[in-house]
Amino acid sequence: MSDQDDVNPDETEDEQQPEPEQAPGTTPDPEPTPEPESAADPEPAADPDRAPEPEPEPQPPAEHPQAPSDGRKRLRSALWPPRISRGQLVVALLLFALGLGLAIQVRSTNDHSALRGARQEDLVRILDELDSRQQRLQQEKSQLDQSLTQLQTSSNQAKEAQEQTRQKALELGVLAGTVKATGPGIVLTVDDPQGQVKADMLLDTLQELRAAGAEAIQINDVRVVAHTYFTDVPSGGVQIDGKTVAQPYRFTVIGNPQDLTPALNIPGGIVRTLEKEQVATNISEQQKVTVDALVVPTPQQFAKPAAK
């Protein structure tokens, strides 16, 4: 017999018989799934005879010693580089302007600190001087209004205008130093045998007299006008408008004595300044003083009256 004849026909049928198809609606038997291989070593099986190990106690969280430094780093990174917005810039500019205004206000307030230490009688005298100056200005305004009314109501306006022009020319002549002047006033004598008085002291005296309402001033034999200047002489003494003036310096002033005298004696005024330099001063109030020194007018080379 051949090899084919030795084959069991039952085995041949088993090998060739196809797998039975799964009926619809039925679940196939699950095949055993091989366990995935893990890279880690498999845990050993628990021994049922071994006692269970106690669970470890929870440990408190470890402190971070670097937390403050980390906070400083975050604060530093938040502050630098600065991130300035447009609104913050506007607010900064407004605050700067407000601070500048407050500083200027405080400084201007402190400029009057000299009056804070003044005596009551000195403050009353200064107040009276300001009132007198206001009355003088009001009187001048009234005179100008009266002159205007006379020009508008006069039947002969040409003659009235000519008279007022002549009167105004005399007043301007007093200011310019081309005519003599007389009236009530004071005579201030500054005796300086040691030569302590300088040009700036005489200029301060002149400014205080003008501020108090002096209308005509003469120092020794020199008429004081708008362009008067003072210079120190290297060898000693003072020159006024280029003329050497010897001491004692004598100021002849026309004005209201009740305004001129307090102006010179106010705290921090020229009289107090001269007394600190050991310079003797004397003020004499008179009902009539005469300013007779004249100034020779110089013709104008360039300036001409401008047409309206």
PDB file of C-alpha atoms in Angstrom:
ATOM      1  CA  MET A   1       0.000   0.000   0.000  1.00  0.00           C
ATOM      2  CA  SER A   2       1.114   3.490  -0.616  1.00  0.00           C
ATOM      3  CA  ASP A   3       1.526   6.273   1.894  1.00  0.00           C
ATOM      4  CA  GLN A   4      -1.712   7.916   0.829  1.00  0.00           C
ATOM      5  CA  ASP A   5      -3.563   4.772   1.690  1.00  0.00           C
ATOM      6  CA  ASP A   6      -2.181   4.847   5.247  1.00  0.00           C
ATOM      7  CA  VAL A   7      -3.697   8.256   5.978  1.00  0.00           C
ATOM      8  CA  ASN A   8      -6.708   8.119   8.197  1.00  0.00           C
ATOM      9  CA  PRO A   9      -9.674   9.392   6.316  1.00  0.00           C
ATOM     10  CA  ASP A  10     -11.123  10.869   9.516  1.00  0.00           C
ATOM     11  CA  GLU A  11      -8.058  13.016  10.069  1.00  0.00           C
ATOM     12  CA  THR A  12      -8.210  14.203   6.504  1.00  0.00           C
ATOM     13  CA  GLU A  13     -11.757  15.312   6.909  1.00  0.00           C
ATOM     14  CA  ASP A  14     -10.855  17.108  10.159  1.00  0.00           C
ATOM     15  CA  GLU A  15      -8.089  19.050   8.535  1.00  0.00           C
ATOM     16  CA  GLN A  16     -10.155  20.081   5.536  1.00  0.00           C
ATOM     17  CA  GLN A  17     -13.343  20.845   7.381  1.00  0.00           C
ATOM     18  CA  PRO A  18     -13.825  24.632   7.628  1.00  0.00           C
ATOM     19  CA  GLU A  19     -14.506  26.381  10.928  1.00  0.00           C
ATOM     20  CA  PRO A  20     -18.148  26.739  11.622  1.00  0.00           C
ATOM     21  CA  GLU A  21     -19.425  30.249  10.994  1.00  0.00           C
ATOM     22  CA  GLN A  22     -20.687  32.224  13.923  1.00  0.00           C
ATOM     23  CA  ALA A  23     -24.356  32.630  13.943  1.00  0.00           C
ATOM     24  CA  PRO A  24     -25.498  36.212  13.827  1.00  0.00           C
ATOM     25  CA  GLY A  25     -26.360  37.663  17.200  1.00  0.00           C
ATOM     26  CA  THR A  26     -24.032  35.415  19.175  1.00  0.00           C
ATOM     27  CA  THR A  27     -20.815  36.415  20.953  1.00  0.00           C
ATOM     28  CA  PRO A  28     -17.698  34.497  20.172  1.00  0.00           C
ATOM     29  CA  ASP A  29     -15.825  32.892  23.005  1.00  0.00           C
ATOM     30  CA  PRO A  30     -13.094  35.229  24.144  1.00  0.00           C
ATOM     31  CA  GLU A  31      -9.678  34.030  23.423  1.00  0.00           C
ATOM     32  CA  PRO A  32      -7.088  34.419  26.126  1.00  0.00           C
ATOM     33  CA  THR A  33      -5.221  37.689  25.666  1.00  0.00           C
ATOM     34  CA  PRO A  34      -1.515  37.585  26.341  1.00  0.00           C
ATOM     35  CA  GLU A  35      -0.450  40.004  29.100  1.00  0.00           C
ATOM     36  CA  PRO A  36       1.675  42.885  27.865  1.00  0.00           C
ATOM     37  CA  GLU A  37       5.222  42.750  28.797  1.00  0.00           C
ATOM     38  CA  SER A  38       6.332  45.631  31.036  1.00  0.00           C
ATOM     39  CA  ALA A  39       9.757  47.135  31.162  1.00  0.00           C
ATOM     40  CA  ALA A  40       9.588  47.170  34.967  1.00  0.00           C
ATOM     41  CA  ASP A  41       9.982  44.023  36.966  1.00  0.00           C
ATOM     42  CA  PRO A  42       6.697  42.441  37.873  1.00  0.00           C
ATOM     43  CA  GLU A  43       5.639  42.912  41.460  1.00  0.00           C
ATOM     44  CA  PRO A  44       5.950  39.797  43.507  1.00  0.00           C
ATOM     45  CA  ALA A  45       2.755  38.113  44.424  1.00  0.00           C
ATOM     46  CA  ALA A  46       1.466  38.955  47.814  1.00  0.00           C
ATOM     47  CA  ASP A  47       2.170  36.347  50.424  1.00  0.00           C
ATOM     48  CA  PRO A  48      -1.019  35.516  52.234  1.00  0.00           C
ATOM     49  CA  ASP A  49       0.937  34.457  55.347  1.00  0.00           C
ATOM     50  CA  ARG A  50       2.865  37.808  55.580  1.00  0.00           C
ATOM     51  CA  ALA A  51       1.430  40.473  57.834  1.00  0.00           C
ATOM     52  CA  PRO A  52       0.431  43.743  56.085  1.00  0.00           C
ATOM     53  CA  GLU A  53       3.029  46.448  56.252  1.00  0.00           C
ATOM     54  CA  PRO A  54       1.970  49.630  58.121  1.00  0.00           C
ATOM     55  CA  GLU A  55       1.212  52.660  55.962  1.00  0.00           C
ATOM     56  CA  PRO A  56       3.851  55.427  56.229  1.00  0.00           C
ATOM     57  CA  GLU A  57       2.797  58.538  58.155  1.00  0.00           C
ATOM     58  CA  PRO A  58       2.269  61.663  56.012  1.00  0.00           C
ATOM     59  CA  GLN A  59       5.269  63.936  56.149  1.00  0.00           C
ATOM     60  CA  PRO A  60       4.817  67.731  56.426  1.00  0.00           C
ATOM     61  CA  PRO A  61       5.624  69.645  53.266  1.00  0.00           C
ATOM     62  CA  ALA A  62       9.234  70.595  53.047  1.00  0.00           C
ATOM     63  CA  GLU A  63      10.028  74.292  53.507  1.00  0.00           C
ATOM     64  CA  HIS A  64      11.425  76.168  50.592  1.00  0.00           C
ATOM     65  CA  PRO A  65      14.329  78.306  51.809  1.00  0.00           C
ATOM     66  CA  GLN A  66      14.553  79.980  48.454  1.00  0.00           C
ATOM     67  CA  ALA A  67      10.987  81.405  48.592  1.00  0.00           C
ATOM     68  CA  PRO A  68      12.032  84.960  49.733  1.00  0.00           C
ATOM     69  CA  SER A  69      14.684  85.208  47.079  1.00  0.00           C
ATOM     70  CA  ASP A  70      12.219  83.970  44.478  1.00  0.00           C
ATOM     71  CA  GLY A  71       9.741  86.627  45.639  1.00  0.00           C
ATOM     72  CA  ARG A  72      12.393  89.347  45.359  1.00  0.00           C
ATOM     73  CA  LYS A  73      13.266  88.151  41.889  1.00  0.00           C
ATOM     74  CA  ARG A  74       9.639  88.288  40.832  1.00  0.00           C
ATOM     75  CA  LEU A  75       9.251  91.777  42.378  1.00  0.00           C
ATOM     76  CA  ARG A  76      12.412  92.958  40.639  1.00  0.00           C
ATOM     77  CA  SER A  77      11.285  91.554  37.316  1.00  0.00           C
ATOM     78  CA  ALA A  78       7.906  93.253  37.760  1.00  0.00           C
ATOM     79  CA  LEU A  79       9.440  96.645  38.529  1.00  0.00           C
ATOM     80  CA  TRP A  80      12.331  96.687  36.081  1.00  0.00           C
ATOM     81  CA  PRO A  81      12.350  97.458  33.266  1.00  0.00           C
ATOM     82  CA  PRO A  82       9.536  99.922  34.033  1.00  0.00           C
ATOM     83  CA  ARG A  83       6.414  99.671  31.944  1.00  0.00           C
ATOM     84  CA  ILE A  84       4.987 103.209  31.685  1.00  0.00           C
ATOM     85  CA  SER A  85       1.655 103.707  30.042  1.00  0.00           C
ATOM     86  CA  ARG A  86       0.308 106.903  28.586  1.00  0.00           C
ATOM     87  CA  GLY A  87      -2.067 107.442  31.511  1.00  0.00           C
ATOM     88  CA  GLN A  88       0.745 107.054  34.043  1.00  0.00           C
ATOM     89  CA  LEU A  89       2.844 109.590  32.141  1.00  0.00           C
ATOM     90  CA  VAL A  90      -0.003 112.127  32.160  1.00  0.00           C
ATOM     91  CA  VAL A  91      -0.526 111.637  35.904  1.00  0.00           C
ATOM     92  CA  ALA A  92       3.211 112.087  36.538  1.00  0.00           C
ATOM     93  CA  LEU A  93       3.252 115.349  34.581  1.00  0.00           C
ATOM     94  CA  LEU A  94       0.231 116.648  36.502  1.00  0.00           C
ATOM     95  CA  LEU A  95       1.841 115.777  39.827  1.00  0.00           C
ATOM     96  CA  PHE A  96       5.050 117.519  38.771  1.00  0.00           C
ATOM     97  CA  ALA A  97       3.140 120.671  37.812  1.00  0.00           C
ATOM     98  CA  LEU A  98       1.257 120.593  41.123  1.00  0.00           C
ATOM     99  CA  GLY A  99       4.478 120.221  43.104  1.00  0.00           C
ATOM    100  CA  LEU A 100       6.122 123.045  41.187  1.00  0.00           C
ATOM    101  CA  GLY A 101       3.164 125.316  41.862  1.00  0.00           C
ATOM    102  CA  LEU A 102       3.232 124.502  45.577  1.00  0.00           C
ATOM    103  CA  ALA A 103       6.980 125.198  45.740  1.00  0.00           C
ATOM    104  CA  ILE A 104       6.540 128.581  44.053  1.00  0.00           C
ATOM    105  CA  GLN A 105       3.657 129.429  46.401  1.00  0.00           C
ATOM    106  CA  VAL A 106       5.707 128.524  49.479  1.00  0.00           C
ATOM    107  CA  ARG A 107       8.656 130.534  48.226  1.00  0.00           C
ATOM    108  CA  SER A 108       6.531 133.603  47.509  1.00  0.00           C
ATOM    109  CA  THR A 109       4.993 133.295  50.967  1.00  0.00           C
ATOM    110  CA  ASN A 110       8.407 133.114  52.606  1.00  0.00           C
ATOM    111  CA  ASP A 111       9.473 136.314  50.831  1.00  0.00           C
ATOM    112  CA  HIS A 112       7.304 138.258  53.297  1.00  0.00           C
ATOM    113  CA  SER A 113       9.024 136.721  56.316  1.00  0.00           C
ATOM    114  CA  ALA A 114      10.698 140.069  57.069  1.00  0.00           C
ATOM    115  CA  LEU A 115       7.304 141.592  57.879  1.00  0.00           C
ATOM    116  CA  ARG A 116       6.408 138.738  60.224  1.00  0.00           C
ATOM    117  CA  GLY A 117       9.002 139.855  62.732  1.00  0.00           C
ATOM    118  CA  ALA A 118       8.081 143.525  62.460  1.00  0.00           C
ATOM    119  CA  ARG A 119       6.565 145.359  65.381  1.00  0.00           C
ATOM    120  CA  GLN A 120       2.947 146.405  65.435  1.00  0.00           C
ATOM    121  CA  GLU A 121       3.750 150.107  65.052  1.00  0.00           C
ATOM    122  CA  ASP A 122       5.936 149.320  62.033  1.00  0.00           C
ATOM    123  CA  LEU A 123       3.146 147.355  60.387  1.00  0.00           C
ATOM    124  CA  VAL A 124       0.707 150.181  61.050  1.00  0.00           C
ATOM    125  CA  ARG A 125       3.168 152.636  59.502  1.00  0.00           C
ATOM    126  CA  ILE A 126       3.569 150.482  56.386  1.00  0.00           C
ATOM    127  CA  LEU A 127      -0.199 150.174  56.063  1.00  0.00           C
ATOM    128  CA  ASP A 128      -0.589 153.940  56.344  1.00  0.00           C
ATOM    129  CA  GLU A 129       2.042 154.370  53.644  1.00  0.00           C
ATOM    130  CA  LEU A 130       0.145 152.078  51.295  1.00  0.00           C
ATOM    131  CA  ASP A 131      -3.095 153.915  52.005  1.00  0.00           C
ATOM    132  CA  SER A 132      -1.434 157.262  51.290  1.00  0.00           C
ATOM    133  CA  ARG A 133      -0.059 155.938  48.017  1.00  0.00           C
ATOM    134  CA  GLN A 134      -3.501 154.718  47.017  1.00  0.00           C
ATOM    135  CA  GLN A 135      -5.015 158.111  47.874  1.00  0.00           C
ATOM    136  CA  ARG A 136      -2.330 159.845  45.830  1.00  0.00           C
ATOM    137  CA  LEU A 137      -3.037 157.703  42.806  1.00  0.00           C
ATOM    138  CA  GLN A 138      -6.764 158.252  43.224  1.00  0.00           C
ATOM    139  CA  GLN A 139      -6.222 161.997  43.389  1.00  0.00           C
ATOM    140  CA  GLU A 140      -4.135 161.916  40.219  1.00  0.00           C
ATOM    141  CA  LYS A 141      -6.875 159.973  38.475  1.00  0.00           C
ATOM    142  CA  SER A 142      -9.460 162.528  39.571  1.00  0.00           C
ATOM    143  CA  GLN A 143      -7.328 165.373  38.189  1.00  0.00           C
ATOM    144  CA  LEU A 144      -7.005 163.635  34.845  1.00  0.00           C
ATOM    145  CA  ASP A 145     -10.757 163.042  34.709  1.00  0.00           C
ATOM    146  CA  GLN A 146     -11.361 166.701  35.534  1.00  0.00           C
ATOM    147  CA  SER A 147      -9.012 167.833  32.771  1.00  0.00           C
ATOM    148  CA  LEU A 148     -10.794 165.595  30.297  1.00  0.00           C
ATOM    149  CA  THR A 149     -14.166 167.011  31.345  1.00  0.00           C
ATOM    150  CA  GLN A 150     -12.938 170.583  30.957  1.00  0.00           C
ATOM    151  CA  LEU A 151     -11.669 169.863  27.481  1.00  0.00           C
ATOM    152  CA  GLN A 152     -14.957 168.319  26.458  1.00  0.00           C
ATOM    153  CA  THR A 153     -17.201 171.029  27.950  1.00  0.00           C
ATOM    154  CA  SER A 154     -15.136 174.180  27.392  1.00  0.00           C
ATOM    155  CA  SER A 155     -16.441 176.701  24.824  1.00  0.00           C
ATOM    156  CA  ASN A 156     -12.889 177.468  23.758  1.00  0.00           C
ATOM    157  CA  GLN A 157     -11.333 174.049  23.623  1.00  0.00           C
ATOM    158  CA  ALA A 158      -8.188 175.270  21.874  1.00  0.00           C
ATOM    159  CA  LYS A 159      -7.351 177.702  24.689  1.00  0.00           C
ATOM    160  CA  GLU A 160      -8.134 175.146  27.370  1.00  0.00           C
ATOM    161  CA  ALA A 161      -5.958 172.566  25.637  1.00  0.00           C
ATOM    162  CA  GLN A 162      -3.117 175.067  25.403  1.00  0.00           C
ATOM    163  CA  GLU A 163      -3.354 175.856  29.127  1.00  0.00           C
ATOM    164  CA  GLN A 164      -3.342 172.206  30.075  1.00  0.00           C
ATOM    165  CA  THR A 165      -0.401 171.604  27.763  1.00  0.00           C
ATOM    166  CA  ARG A 166       1.588 174.372  29.450  1.00  0.00           C
ATOM    167  CA  GLN A 167       0.775 172.957  32.883  1.00  0.00           C
ATOM    168  CA  LYS A 168       1.767 169.489  31.756  1.00  0.00           C
ATOM    169  CA  ALA A 169       5.040 170.810  30.360  1.00  0.00           C
ATOM    170  CA  LEU A 170       5.904 172.286  33.776  1.00  0.00           C
ATOM    171  CA  GLU A 171       5.154 168.975  35.467  1.00  0.00           C
ATOM    172  CA  LEU A 172       7.292 167.107  32.983  1.00  0.00           C
ATOM    173  CA  GLY A 173      10.024 169.713  33.453  1.00  0.00           C
ATOM    174  CA  VAL A 174      10.075 168.916  37.170  1.00  0.00           C
ATOM    175  CA  LEU A 175      10.436 165.229  36.395  1.00  0.00           C
ATOM    176  CA  ALA A 176      13.078 165.865  33.755  1.00  0.00           C
ATOM    177  CA  GLY A 177      14.991 168.221  36.043  1.00  0.00           C
ATOM    178  CA  THR A 178      14.863 171.214  33.675  1.00  0.00           C
ATOM    179  CA  VAL A 179      12.852 173.490  36.022  1.00  0.00           C
ATOM    180  CA  LYS A 180      13.084 174.225  39.751  1.00  0.00           C
ATOM    181  CA  ALA A 181      10.593 172.749  42.169  1.00  0.00           C
ATOM    182  CA  THR A 182       9.390 173.640  45.637  1.00  0.00           C
ATOM    183  CA  GLY A 183       6.997 172.115  48.129  1.00  0.00           C
ATOM    184  CA  PRO A 184       6.795 170.110  51.355  1.00  0.00           C
ATOM    185  CA  GLY A 185       9.275 167.341  51.897  1.00  0.00           C
ATOM    186  CA  ILE A 186      12.233 166.105  53.916  1.00  0.00           C
ATOM    187  CA  VAL A 187      15.967 166.540  54.074  1.00  0.00           C
ATOM    188  CA  LEU A 188      17.953 163.332  54.674  1.00  0.00           C
ATOM    189  CA  THR A 189      21.564 163.717  55.772  1.00  0.00           C
ATOM    190  CA  VAL A 190      23.931 160.737  55.601  1.00  0.00           C
ATOM    191  CA  ASP A 191      27.183 161.357  57.496  1.00  0.00           C
ATOM    192  CA  ASP A 192      29.888 158.912  56.424  1.00  0.00           C
ATOM    193  CA  PRO A 193      33.295 159.979  57.760  1.00  0.00           C
ATOM    194  CA  GLN A 194      34.728 156.445  57.461  1.00  0.00           C
ATOM    195  CA  GLY A 195      33.726 155.982  53.818  1.00  0.00           C
ATOM    196  CA  GLN A 196      31.414 153.004  54.399  1.00  0.00           C
ATOM    197  CA  VAL A 197      28.656 154.214  52.058  1.00  0.00           C
ATOM    198  CA  LYS A 198      28.857 152.770  48.556  1.00  0.00           C
ATOM    199  CA  ALA A 199      27.034 153.533  45.357  1.00  0.00           C
ATOM    200  CA  ASP A 200      24.535 150.715  45.822  1.00  0.00           C
ATOM    201  CA  MET A 201      23.474 152.130  49.227  1.00  0.00           C
ATOM    202  CA  LEU A 202      22.715 155.521  47.716  1.00  0.00           C
ATOM    203  CA  LEU A 203      20.801 153.819  44.917  1.00  0.00           C
ATOM    204  CA  ASP A 204      18.711 151.860  47.449  1.00  0.00           C
ATOM    205  CA  THR A 205      17.938 155.106  49.272  1.00  0.00           C
ATOM    206  CA  LEU A 206      16.788 156.699  46.028  1.00  0.00           C
ATOM    207  CA  GLN A 207      14.572 153.742  45.162  1.00  0.00           C
ATOM    208  CA  GLU A 208      12.860 153.798  48.557  1.00  0.00           C
ATOM    209  CA  LEU A 209      12.189 157.522  48.235  1.00  0.00           C
ATOM    210  CA  ARG A 210      10.712 157.086  44.777  1.00  0.00           C
ATOM    211  CA  ALA A 211       8.550 154.201  45.974  1.00  0.00           C
ATOM    212  CA  ALA A 212       7.236 156.412  48.799  1.00  0.00           C
ATOM    213  CA  GLY A 213       6.078 159.096  46.359  1.00  0.00           C
ATOM    214  CA  ALA A 214       9.021 161.483  46.008  1.00  0.00           C
ATOM    215  CA  GLU A 215       8.378 163.904  43.121  1.00  0.00           C
ATOM    216  CA  ALA A 216      11.721 165.757  42.979  1.00  0.00           C
ATOM    217  CA  ILE A 217      15.080 164.723  44.466  1.00  0.00           C
ATOM    218  CA  GLN A 218      18.442 166.450  44.702  1.00  0.00           C
ATOM    219  CA  ILE A 219      21.624 164.952  46.194  1.00  0.00           C
ATOM    220  CA  ASN A 220      24.017 167.757  47.213  1.00  0.00           C
ATOM    221  CA  ASP A 221      24.184 169.794  43.967  1.00  0.00           C
ATOM    222  CA  VAL A 222      23.152 167.011  41.532  1.00  0.00           C
ATOM    223  CA  ARG A 223      19.572 166.751  40.302  1.00  0.00           C
ATOM    224  CA  VAL A 224      18.245 163.185  40.237  1.00  0.00           C
ATOM    225  CA  VAL A 225      16.357 162.277  37.039  1.00  0.00           C
ATOM    226  CA  ALA A 226      15.357 159.108  35.230  1.00  0.00           C
ATOM    227  CA  HIS A 227      18.823 158.443  33.774  1.00  0.00           C
ATOM    228  CA  THR A 228      20.794 159.169  36.962  1.00  0.00           C
ATOM    229  CA  TYR A 229      23.471 156.588  37.756  1.00  0.00           C
ATOM    230  CA  PHE A 230      25.890 155.959  40.651  1.00  0.00           C
ATOM    231  CA  THR A 231      29.486 154.695  40.510  1.00  0.00           C
ATOM    232  CA  ASP A 232      32.140 153.979  43.123  1.00  0.00           C
ATOM    233  CA  VAL A 233      35.414 155.890  42.918  1.00  0.00           C
ATOM    234  CA  PRO A 234      38.494 153.636  43.339  1.00  0.00           C
ATOM    235  CA  SER A 235      40.165 156.212  45.601  1.00  0.00           C
ATOM    236  CA  GLY A 236      37.019 156.471  47.754  1.00  0.00           C
ATOM    237  CA  GLY A 237      33.689 158.224  47.469  1.00  0.00           C
ATOM    238  CA  VAL A 238      30.820 158.087  45.014  1.00  0.00           C
ATOM    239  CA  GLN A 239      30.116 159.713  41.659  1.00  0.00           C
ATOM    240  CA  ILE A 240      26.603 160.684  40.555  1.00  0.00           C
ATOM    241  CA  ASP A 241      26.153 161.176  36.811  1.00  0.00           C
ATOM    242  CA  GLY A 242      29.941 161.403  36.522  1.00  0.00           C
ATOM    243  CA  LYS A 243      30.276 164.110  39.231  1.00  0.00           C
ATOM    244  CA  THR A 244      32.114 163.339  42.449  1.00  0.00           C
ATOM    245  CA  VAL A 245      29.900 164.010  45.474  1.00  0.00           C
ATOM    246  CA  ALA A 246      31.565 164.586  48.839  1.00  0.00           C
ATOM    247  CA  GLN A 247      30.060 163.406  52.094  1.00  0.00           C
ATOM    248  CA  PRO A 248      27.947 164.106  54.034  1.00  0.00           C
ATOM    249  CA  TYR A 249      25.348 163.192  51.426  1.00  0.00           C
ATOM    250  CA  ARG A 250      22.338 165.464  51.634  1.00  0.00           C
ATOM    251  CA  PHE A 251      19.060 164.344  50.020  1.00  0.00           C
ATOM    252  CA  THR A 252      16.565 167.140  49.395  1.00  0.00           C
ATOM    253  CA  VAL A 253      13.245 165.508  48.599  1.00  0.00           C
ATOM    254  CA  ILE A 254       9.828 166.981  47.710  1.00  0.00           C
ATOM    255  CA  GLY A 255       6.877 164.823  48.690  1.00  0.00           C
ATOM    256  CA  ASN A 256       4.546 163.996  51.546  1.00  0.00           C
ATOM    257  CA  PRO A 257       6.666 163.851  54.733  1.00  0.00           C
ATOM    258  CA  GLN A 258       4.192 161.427  56.355  1.00  0.00           C
ATOM    259  CA  ASP A 259       4.979 158.938  53.567  1.00  0.00           C
ATOM    260  CA  LEU A 260       8.694 159.563  53.082  1.00  0.00           C
ATOM    261  CA  THR A 261       9.858 159.282  56.684  1.00  0.00           C
ATOM    262  CA  PRO A 262       8.175 155.924  57.489  1.00  0.00           C
ATOM    263  CA  ALA A 263       9.431 154.478  54.200  1.00  0.00           C
ATOM    264  CA  LEU A 264      13.019 155.100  55.263  1.00  0.00           C
ATOM    265  CA  ASN A 265      12.519 153.736  58.796  1.00  0.00           C
ATOM    266  CA  ILE A 266      10.753 150.448  58.004  1.00  0.00           C
ATOM    267  CA  PRO A 267      12.406 147.244  59.301  1.00  0.00           C
ATOM    268  CA  GLY A 268      15.143 146.258  56.890  1.00  0.00           C
ATOM    269  CA  GLY A 269      15.035 149.711  55.271  1.00  0.00           C
ATOM    270  CA  ILE A 270      17.924 151.915  54.302  1.00  0.00           C
ATOM    271  CA  VAL A 271      18.196 153.639  57.690  1.00  0.00           C
ATOM    272  CA  ARG A 272      18.583 150.298  59.482  1.00  0.00           C
ATOM    273  CA  THR A 273      21.126 149.186  56.887  1.00  0.00           C
ATOM    274  CA  LEU A 274      23.197 152.341  57.298  1.00  0.00           C
ATOM    275  CA  GLU A 275      23.090 152.062  61.076  1.00  0.00           C
ATOM    276  CA  LYS A 276      24.572 148.557  60.823  1.00  0.00           C
ATOM    277  CA  GLU A 277      27.497 150.094  58.913  1.00  0.00           C
ATOM    278  CA  GLN A 278      28.007 152.681  61.680  1.00  0.00           C
ATOM    279  CA  VAL A 279      26.721 155.481  59.432  1.00  0.00           C
ATOM    280  CA  ALA A 280      24.792 158.333  61.065  1.00  0.00           C
ATOM    281  CA  THR A 281      21.528 159.463  59.467  1.00  0.00           C
ATOM    282  CA  ASN A 282      19.198 162.369  60.186  1.00  0.00           C
ATOM    283  CA  ILE A 283      15.720 163.041  58.746  1.00  0.00           C
ATOM    284  CA  SER A 284      14.242 166.529  58.933  1.00  0.00           C
ATOM    285  CA  GLU A 285      10.622 167.100  57.881  1.00  0.00           C
ATOM    286  CA  GLN A 286       9.950 170.543  56.424  1.00  0.00           C
ATOM    287  CA  GLN A 287       6.897 172.305  55.079  1.00  0.00           C
ATOM    288  CA  LYS A 288       8.830 173.850  52.223  1.00  0.00           C
ATOM    289  CA  VAL A 289      11.986 172.653  50.529  1.00  0.00           C
ATOM    290  CA  THR A 290      13.467 173.794  47.239  1.00  0.00           C
ATOM    291  CA  VAL A 291      15.093 171.645  44.595  1.00  0.00           C
ATOM    292  CA  ASP A 292      17.064 174.114  42.474  1.00  0.00           C
ATOM    293  CA  ALA A 293      19.690 171.948  40.759  1.00  0.00           C
ATOM    294  CA  LEU A 294      18.993 171.716  37.022  1.00  0.00           C
ATOM    295  CA  VAL A 295      19.839 169.290  34.284  1.00  0.00           C
ATOM    296  CA  VAL A 296      20.877 170.467  30.827  1.00  0.00           C
ATOM    297  CA  PRO A 297      18.747 168.480  28.368  1.00  0.00           C
ATOM    298  CA  THR A 298      20.587 166.748  25.585  1.00  0.00           C
ATOM    299  CA  PRO A 299      18.964 166.640  22.144  1.00  0.00           C
ATOM    300  CA  GLN A 300      17.745 163.260  21.005  1.00  0.00           C
ATOM    301  CA  GLN A 301      19.694 161.873  18.066  1.00  0.00           C
ATOM    302  CA  PHE A 302      17.572 158.857  17.230  1.00  0.00           C
ATOM    303  CA  ALA A 303      14.316 158.872  19.220  1.00  0.00           C
ATOM    304  CA  LYS A 304      11.395 160.812  17.726  1.00  0.00           C
ATOM    305  CA  PRO A 305       7.727 161.036  18.760  1.00  0.00           C
ATOM    306  CA  ALA A 306       5.746 158.278  17.106  1.00  0.00           C
ATOM    307  CA  ALA A 307       2.577 159.182  15.224  1.00  0.00           C
ATOM    308  CA  LYS A 308      -0.631 157.604  16.476  1.00  0.00           C
TER     309      LYS A 308
END
